Amino acid sequence: MNCTKSQGPAQEIIKRDQICLWVQQLSDPEMRSNSLLELNKRREVIPDLGVILWHSFGTVAAMMQEIVDVYQFFNPLTFTAHHSHRLCTILNLLKSVASHPETKSAFAQAQIPSYIYPFLKPYKGVEFENIRTTSLGVLEALVRNDSEEVITHLLSTEVILYVLEILEKDSKPSKTFAASILQCILSHEDGLMMICETHERFARVATALGIVVNELAKDSTCSDEFQHVGVMLHLVVQCYWRLSQNCRAREALKRCLPDELMDGTFSQFVDDEFSTNCVLTQLLNNLEMCPYAFEMQ
């Protein structure tokens, strides 16, 4: 490939040599800032950027060092908007690696998600919220598109605990990413089995989903929240439907499924989103037709 074309109005053509030069400069502390900005501006129009970053000598190590260096500033007294912007820029480039099918497995096996988890903690402030949302975007890109190997690896980490805490307490953008991550984890058999293995794990997930449904019911009366409610409702219903495919969880859901999903609270959103309507119908059918009846231990 000789060049990469953008899809923007200017139809900018970026020579591959220029891309490789910017990537190479990421390893040079004096050139890094400019290269970060140039690559970040164009990351959406360089399809193989993740592969180039991953296989360029010293590039990922340089970005990881930037992330580790930020830890010392991660408190409200010393962390600044400049730190937030620079960290988000680096995380967005790492998202290119996490999302590419040729590099996402190696990305997970290298334990890079573990370096991102500290940014998922519920620190207060706009700067922290931006970082948390961007970090969740990296993880959401990593688990997307049925990457079973990645899901299996993440199940050995604390990612689910962070996701559930965000669903219970965080801002709307963060909750959307967290719900998408949970849905991806549940879509894989290992993820479903792990969550349904004990009553405590199932109860924690059911509690978090219940909190979200309650909040969505309140937001459903506000026209400004229509799009958010529709997106979140679809993700939450997908999570409940997937849980209902486990026999033990199915019986428990009969006792704890929020009434709002059955009493027409979200009828306008279900009617407007055909796929949500189908999944909700399947969910309710599963709960009514469950042939098993025993308590989760």
Tab-separated table of C-alpha atoms in Angstrom:
chain	number	residue	atom	x	y	z
A	1	MET	CA	0.000	0.000	0.000
A	2	ASN	CA	1.443	3.366	-1.048
A	3	CYS	CA	-0.939	5.686	0.753
A	4	THR	CA	-3.978	5.920	2.976
A	5	LYS	CA	-6.934	8.096	2.003
A	6	SER	CA	-9.113	9.896	4.511
A	7	GLN	CA	-12.893	10.078	4.203
A	8	GLY	CA	-13.046	13.739	5.245
A	9	PRO	CA	-14.202	16.582	3.028
A	10	ALA	CA	-10.641	17.562	2.136
A	11	GLN	CA	-9.873	14.015	0.939
A	12	GLU	CA	-6.387	14.262	2.429
A	13	ILE	CA	-3.925	11.693	1.138
A	14	ILE	CA	-1.416	10.578	3.768
A	15	LYS	CA	1.722	8.934	2.464
A	16	ARG	CA	2.657	5.763	4.262
A	17	ASP	CA	6.178	7.082	4.779
A	18	GLN	CA	4.722	9.997	6.739
A	19	ILE	CA	2.632	7.665	8.893
A	20	CYS	CA	5.655	5.515	9.644
A	21	LEU	CA	7.695	8.614	10.489
A	22	TRP	CA	5.091	9.796	13.013
A	23	VAL	CA	4.968	6.317	14.541
A	24	GLN	CA	8.751	6.195	14.755
A	25	GLN	CA	8.802	9.610	16.455
A	26	LEU	CA	6.576	8.298	19.243
A	27	SER	CA	9.706	6.686	20.700
A	28	ASP	CA	11.455	10.073	20.845
A	29	PRO	CA	10.318	12.094	23.906
A	30	GLU	CA	11.112	15.357	22.140
A	31	MET	CA	9.049	14.507	19.054
A	32	ARG	CA	6.292	12.537	20.777
A	33	SER	CA	3.770	15.310	21.427
A	34	ASN	CA	3.477	16.348	17.794
A	35	SER	CA	3.341	12.750	16.562
A	36	LEU	CA	0.618	11.883	19.066
A	37	LEU	CA	-1.516	14.767	17.809
A	38	GLU	CA	-0.950	14.013	14.117
A	39	LEU	CA	-1.712	10.305	14.447
A	40	ASN	CA	-4.691	10.873	16.726
A	41	LYS	CA	-6.262	13.279	14.213
A	42	ARG	CA	-6.015	10.646	11.489
A	43	ARG	CA	-6.502	7.379	13.379
A	44	GLU	CA	-10.010	6.880	11.953
A	45	VAL	CA	-8.732	6.946	8.377
A	46	ILE	CA	-5.648	4.741	8.744
A	47	PRO	CA	-7.176	1.226	8.726
A	48	ASP	CA	-4.003	-0.612	9.718
A	49	LEU	CA	-2.728	1.918	12.261
A	50	GLY	CA	-3.068	-0.631	15.069
A	51	VAL	CA	-0.844	-3.104	13.233
A	52	ILE	CA	1.757	-0.429	12.453
A	53	LEU	CA	1.850	0.729	16.084
A	54	TRP	CA	2.079	-2.797	17.471
A	55	HIS	CA	4.896	-3.949	15.218
A	56	SER	CA	6.971	-0.754	15.340
A	57	PHE	CA	9.989	-1.217	17.588
A	58	GLY	CA	9.618	0.512	20.949
A	59	THR	CA	6.374	2.322	20.099
A	60	VAL	CA	3.951	0.503	22.413
A	61	ALA	CA	6.580	0.477	25.184
A	62	ALA	CA	6.901	4.276	24.878
A	63	MET	CA	3.118	4.721	25.135
A	64	MET	CA	2.930	2.377	28.108
A	65	GLN	CA	5.654	4.365	29.849
A	66	GLU	CA	3.548	7.497	29.346
A	67	ILE	CA	0.613	5.722	30.994
A	68	VAL	CA	2.677	4.547	33.953
A	69	ASP	CA	4.142	8.035	34.413
A	70	VAL	CA	0.620	9.444	34.799
A	71	TYR	CA	-0.126	7.316	37.868
A	72	GLN	CA	1.843	9.660	40.124
A	73	PHE	CA	-0.429	12.573	39.187
A	74	PHE	CA	-3.668	10.663	39.556
A	75	ASN	CA	-5.240	12.651	42.322
A	76	PRO	CA	-7.290	15.888	42.281
A	77	LEU	CA	-4.429	17.994	43.650
A	78	THR	CA	-1.866	17.411	40.894
A	79	PHE	CA	-3.741	15.973	37.920
A	80	THR	CA	-4.434	18.605	35.243
A	81	ALA	CA	-6.408	19.009	32.025
A	82	HIS	CA	-3.105	18.705	30.153
A	83	HIS	CA	-2.487	15.283	31.713
A	84	SER	CA	-6.036	14.244	30.809
A	85	HIS	CA	-5.749	15.346	27.188
A	86	ARG	CA	-2.387	13.671	26.638
A	87	LEU	CA	-3.480	10.434	28.298
A	88	CYS	CA	-6.709	10.321	26.260
A	89	THR	CA	-4.666	10.820	23.083
A	90	ILE	CA	-2.479	7.824	23.962
A	91	LEU	CA	-5.480	5.703	24.919
A	92	ASN	CA	-7.160	6.505	21.612
A	93	LEU	CA	-4.090	5.248	19.744
A	94	LEU	CA	-4.070	2.095	21.871
A	95	LYS	CA	-7.721	1.661	20.914
A	96	SER	CA	-6.526	1.241	17.317
A	97	VAL	CA	-4.440	-1.711	18.491
A	98	ALA	CA	-7.207	-3.143	20.677
A	99	SER	CA	-9.767	-3.000	17.880
A	100	HIS	CA	-7.715	-4.511	15.067
A	101	PRO	CA	-8.352	-8.249	14.546
A	102	GLU	CA	-4.643	-8.906	13.930
A	103	THR	CA	-3.458	-7.325	17.176
A	104	LYS	CA	-6.267	-7.485	19.761
A	105	SER	CA	-5.347	-10.956	21.021
A	106	ALA	CA	-1.694	-10.010	21.509
A	107	PHE	CA	-2.841	-6.766	23.140
A	108	ALA	CA	-4.789	-8.733	25.765
A	109	GLN	CA	-2.108	-11.372	26.286
A	110	ALA	CA	0.461	-8.630	26.932
A	111	GLN	CA	-1.648	-7.617	29.974
A	112	ILE	CA	-2.084	-4.081	28.642
A	113	PRO	CA	-5.721	-3.848	29.872
A	114	SER	CA	-4.405	-4.177	33.439
A	115	TYR	CA	-2.556	-0.878	33.013
A	116	ILE	CA	-5.850	0.777	32.066
A	117	TYR	CA	-7.911	-0.505	34.997
A	118	PRO	CA	-6.672	2.175	37.448
A	119	PHE	CA	-8.354	4.774	35.226
A	120	LEU	CA	-11.729	3.068	35.735
A	121	LYS	CA	-11.892	4.006	39.411
A	122	PRO	CA	-14.655	6.520	40.296
A	123	TYR	CA	-12.530	9.633	40.710
A	124	LYS	CA	-14.559	12.850	40.557
A	125	GLY	CA	-13.989	15.596	38.005
A	126	VAL	CA	-14.346	16.197	34.288
A	127	GLU	CA	-10.739	15.211	33.558
A	128	PHE	CA	-11.172	11.851	35.272
A	129	GLU	CA	-14.513	11.251	33.580
A	130	ASN	CA	-12.967	11.837	30.145
A	131	ILE	CA	-10.185	9.377	30.921
A	132	ARG	CA	-12.616	6.802	32.285
A	133	THR	CA	-14.814	7.026	29.183
A	134	THR	CA	-11.817	6.786	26.844
A	135	SER	CA	-10.444	3.803	28.799
A	136	LEU	CA	-13.794	2.050	28.554
A	137	GLY	CA	-13.736	2.725	24.821
A	138	VAL	CA	-10.445	0.823	24.580
A	139	LEU	CA	-11.884	-2.154	26.453
A	140	GLU	CA	-15.123	-2.078	24.462
A	141	ALA	CA	-13.130	-2.152	21.217
A	142	LEU	CA	-11.128	-5.082	22.594
A	143	VAL	CA	-14.146	-7.287	23.387
A	144	ARG	CA	-16.174	-6.398	20.291
A	145	ASN	CA	-16.671	-8.793	17.348
A	146	ASP	CA	-16.764	-12.125	19.170
A	147	SER	CA	-13.151	-12.368	20.267
A	148	GLU	CA	-13.425	-15.482	22.433
A	149	GLU	CA	-9.728	-15.618	23.271
A	150	VAL	CA	-9.827	-12.027	24.515
A	151	ILE	CA	-12.950	-12.624	26.614
A	152	THR	CA	-11.410	-15.703	28.212
A	153	HIS	CA	-8.340	-13.702	29.175
A	154	LEU	CA	-10.314	-10.778	30.599
A	155	LEU	CA	-12.370	-13.116	32.785
A	156	SER	CA	-9.201	-13.757	34.782
A	157	THR	CA	-8.987	-10.045	35.650
A	158	GLU	CA	-11.135	-7.655	37.687
A	159	VAL	CA	-12.734	-6.012	34.659
A	160	ILE	CA	-16.275	-7.186	35.491
A	161	LEU	CA	-16.115	-5.594	38.945
A	162	TYR	CA	-15.131	-2.250	37.432
A	163	VAL	CA	-17.841	-2.514	34.788
A	164	LEU	CA	-20.541	-3.207	37.377
A	165	GLU	CA	-19.413	-0.346	39.609
A	166	ILE	CA	-19.579	2.016	36.635
A	167	LEU	CA	-23.076	0.788	35.756
A	168	GLU	CA	-24.194	1.507	39.303
A	169	LYS	CA	-22.589	4.901	39.889
A	170	ASP	CA	-21.062	6.607	36.857
A	171	SER	CA	-22.104	9.047	34.119
A	172	LYS	CA	-24.256	8.148	31.112
A	173	PRO	CA	-21.418	7.906	28.534
A	174	SER	CA	-19.412	5.624	30.818
A	175	LYS	CA	-22.466	3.477	31.528
A	176	THR	CA	-23.090	2.978	27.819
A	177	PHE	CA	-19.584	1.618	27.293
A	178	ALA	CA	-19.821	-0.494	30.454
A	179	ALA	CA	-23.143	-2.029	29.359
A	180	SER	CA	-21.680	-2.851	25.953
A	181	ILE	CA	-18.666	-4.548	27.575
A	182	LEU	CA	-20.910	-6.585	29.880
A	183	GLN	CA	-23.104	-7.608	26.949
A	184	CYS	CA	-20.044	-8.793	25.002
A	185	ILE	CA	-18.785	-10.796	27.977
A	186	LEU	CA	-22.180	-12.428	28.502
A	187	SER	CA	-22.435	-13.292	24.809
A	188	HIS	CA	-19.644	-15.833	25.278
A	189	GLU	CA	-20.323	-19.099	27.035
A	190	ASP	CA	-17.380	-18.777	29.417
A	191	GLY	CA	-18.538	-15.309	30.465
A	192	LEU	CA	-22.110	-16.470	31.040
A	193	MET	CA	-20.981	-19.530	33.006
A	194	MET	CA	-18.642	-17.506	35.197
A	195	ILE	CA	-21.284	-14.925	36.114
A	196	CYS	CA	-23.938	-17.565	36.764
A	197	GLU	CA	-21.601	-19.899	38.647
A	198	THR	CA	-22.482	-18.465	42.070
A	199	HIS	CA	-25.431	-16.620	43.503
A	200	GLU	CA	-23.178	-13.746	44.587
A	201	ARG	CA	-21.899	-13.075	41.065
A	202	PHE	CA	-25.338	-13.312	39.520
A	203	ALA	CA	-26.845	-11.085	42.221
A	204	ARG	CA	-24.192	-8.403	41.665
A	205	VAL	CA	-24.880	-8.325	37.932
A	206	ALA	CA	-28.660	-8.364	38.446
A	207	THR	CA	-28.401	-5.526	40.962
A	208	ALA	CA	-26.366	-3.360	38.582
A	209	LEU	CA	-28.746	-4.015	35.694
A	210	GLY	CA	-31.714	-3.265	37.945
A	211	ILE	CA	-30.234	0.097	38.915
A	212	VAL	CA	-29.791	0.969	35.248
A	213	VAL	CA	-33.372	-0.003	34.400
A	214	ASN	CA	-34.670	2.157	37.250
A	215	GLU	CA	-32.670	5.137	35.990
A	216	LEU	CA	-33.806	4.564	32.414
A	217	ALA	CA	-37.428	4.524	33.560
A	218	LYS	CA	-36.944	7.989	35.061
A	219	ASP	CA	-35.133	9.272	31.976
A	220	SER	CA	-37.770	7.851	29.618
A	221	THR	CA	-40.063	10.819	30.332
A	222	CYS	CA	-37.434	13.319	29.137
A	223	SER	CA	-37.274	13.915	25.388
A	224	ASP	CA	-33.616	14.936	25.623
A	225	GLU	CA	-32.723	11.460	26.872
A	226	PHE	CA	-34.604	9.539	24.175
A	227	GLN	CA	-31.543	8.353	22.253
A	228	HIS	CA	-29.592	7.405	25.388
A	229	VAL	CA	-32.517	5.447	26.812
A	230	GLY	CA	-33.007	3.575	23.525
A	231	VAL	CA	-29.353	2.562	23.266
A	232	MET	CA	-29.028	1.551	26.920
A	233	LEU	CA	-32.334	-0.302	26.940
A	234	HIS	CA	-31.208	-2.420	24.004
A	235	LEU	CA	-27.934	-3.333	25.745
A	236	VAL	CA	-29.606	-4.088	29.077
A	237	VAL	CA	-32.297	-6.263	27.498
A	238	GLN	CA	-29.570	-8.142	25.625
A	239	CYS	CA	-27.822	-8.795	28.954
A	240	TYR	CA	-31.017	-10.049	30.619
A	241	TRP	CA	-31.859	-12.219	27.604
A	242	ARG	CA	-28.436	-13.803	27.690
A	243	LEU	CA	-28.750	-14.488	31.426
A	244	SER	CA	-32.126	-16.116	30.763
A	245	GLN	CA	-30.365	-18.706	28.624
A	246	ASN	CA	-28.744	-20.132	31.751
A	247	CYS	CA	-31.158	-22.424	33.598
A	248	ARG	CA	-30.152	-21.371	37.102
A	249	ALA	CA	-30.146	-17.670	36.280
A	250	ARG	CA	-33.479	-18.034	34.490
A	251	GLU	CA	-35.239	-19.124	37.669
A	252	ALA	CA	-33.648	-16.287	39.633
A	253	LEU	CA	-34.668	-13.746	36.985
A	254	LYS	CA	-38.299	-14.732	37.420
A	255	ARG	CA	-38.068	-13.213	40.890
A	256	CYS	CA	-35.916	-10.152	40.173
A	257	LEU	CA	-36.613	-8.956	36.638
A	258	PRO	CA	-37.595	-5.265	36.950
A	259	ASP	CA	-41.323	-4.626	36.536
A	260	GLU	CA	-40.540	-1.777	34.144
A	261	LEU	CA	-39.526	-4.306	31.492
A	262	MET	CA	-42.979	-5.916	31.682
A	263	ASP	CA	-45.447	-3.113	32.412
A	264	GLY	CA	-45.086	-1.025	29.257
A	265	THR	CA	-42.809	1.658	30.738
A	266	PHE	CA	-40.537	1.440	27.704
A	267	SER	CA	-43.201	0.672	25.085
A	268	GLN	CA	-42.289	3.677	22.926
A	269	PHE	CA	-38.637	2.641	22.857
A	270	VAL	CA	-39.421	-1.015	22.182
A	271	ASP	CA	-41.792	-0.066	19.361
A	272	ASP	CA	-39.196	2.223	17.811
A	273	GLU	CA	-36.428	-0.385	17.982
A	274	PHE	CA	-37.525	-3.627	16.353
A	275	SER	CA	-34.502	-5.630	17.504
A	276	THR	CA	-35.079	-4.625	21.137
A	277	ASN	CA	-38.689	-5.728	20.840
A	278	CYS	CA	-37.626	-9.143	19.524
A	279	VAL	CA	-35.052	-9.692	22.262
A	280	LEU	CA	-37.444	-8.562	25.011
A	281	THR	CA	-40.097	-10.955	23.681
A	282	GLN	CA	-37.593	-13.819	23.699
A	283	LEU	CA	-36.512	-12.890	27.225
A	284	LEU	CA	-40.057	-12.974	28.579
A	285	ASN	CA	-40.795	-16.210	26.730
A	286	ASN	CA	-37.711	-17.806	28.259
A	287	LEU	CA	-38.809	-16.852	31.756
A	288	GLU	CA	-42.334	-18.173	31.246
A	289	MET	CA	-41.279	-21.478	29.664
A	290	CYS	CA	-38.348	-22.417	31.871
A	291	PRO	CA	-38.556	-26.174	32.542
A	292	TYR	CA	-36.276	-26.028	35.576
A	293	ALA	CA	-37.129	-24.873	39.062
A	294	PHE	CA	-34.318	-24.849	41.557
A	295	GLU	CA	-32.547	-22.291	43.665
A	296	MET	CA	-29.128	-20.890	42.770
A	297	GLN	CA	-26.646	-22.130	45.328
